[in-house]
């Protein structure tokens, strides 16, 4: 009895090996709240990191801040046998480009690329912002610690680089500090243009903007809720694609939405104590973030952030008014929470960079038939594929079938009209590509 039982148990665990990767738990455990606190403190202590602030001083202003960020990336790189390519990417913005650009300024991003071994030109990006602001967006001299907005996202990005640089990945990971966010999303615009020019194959950007506040203006205190913002469909879609959507669906299935679902699912799998909230919109009402210029360029991009904001602690002169302490100061940042959201990023970067690319084309058929049919382009490096489907009203890919290493499959008895479908490629360690919504029809 016993040997058979043991054999069965072994077989069972062999069959289920692909469900989770133990390295992902190590990554979660390696993220340090203490290091994030240290880095947020360092960033806040530059006094102001306003995009138009001093660039000469070694202790104050955005120049000192970006040099420090570069030196941190350089230090991380020297600890991993120079595994990071660290450089400045910059663009000159002329005075008057908008009302917030009151003098000519170089908008300088700090980029660190961890080169993938198998798909060096395929990139998944994590970003935070270097710059900060106070009440007047053109005030580039006042104290502007920007501890939560957005030293938290910047420190999380540096910490993710520290943790993930201990591993090797098949795809490249970019860790980036973007500047000019508060002046009009300039840094993101610059890097997205740079990516286009260089022909980077971008899976998407995980933009972190405010990942440290747990006490909301809504009265809710939560260190597990967080939001994933994603736009429904890309702004670059053609008239033809828009028309096709009317008849075939896809209003809530753009590439950024699939990336949001990916982050949601990875979090649910590996950090079930967290409460990811997918928000079906580009960003908060009328407000902006650095994923948008990537979306504008046709790339997938999402915003990861706290769920409960406090507006008295954003974009405010530091002051006391009617008994309220205004200002984005260190005391309001919860570093354990910033650690958790950093871990959310790190495990998704790892999972995407360990996983294969997504199939380029996914075709769907089965009109006026009892069976839905899917076929897709083969992915070099995939060991198999999953067909996902869900009720048309569901936000998440609730059903799947692993179909092995084939490039077509018929779902018997599942009627095409009643569900949405997609296909993901699966790698040897079980890591998946984002789901691809069908982009072609066959009869
Ligand atoms: Zn801001």
Coordinates of N, CA and C and ligand atoms in Angstrom, one line a residue, residues 133 149 181-182 209-210 315, ligand 1:
X133 N 6.3 67.9 -5.9 CA 5.8 69.3 -6.1 C 5.0 69.7 -4.8
X149 N 4.4 60.7 -2.6 CA 4.3 61.1 -4.0 C 5.5 61.8 -4.5
X181 N 7.1 64.3 -14.1 CA 5.7 63.8 -14.0 C 4.7 64.9 -13.6
X182 N 5.1 65.7 -12.6 CA 4.2 66.7 -12.1 C 4.1 67.9 -13.1
X209 N 2.8 54.9 -8.5 CA 2.7 56.3 -8.1 C 1.9 56.3 -6.8
X210 N 2.6 56.5 -5.7 CA 2.0 56.5 -4.4 C 1.6 55.1 -3.9
X315 N 0.7 67.1 -3.0 CA 0.8 68.4 -3.7 C 0.5 69.6 -2.8
Ligands
LIG1 ZN1 1.8 63.8 -7.8

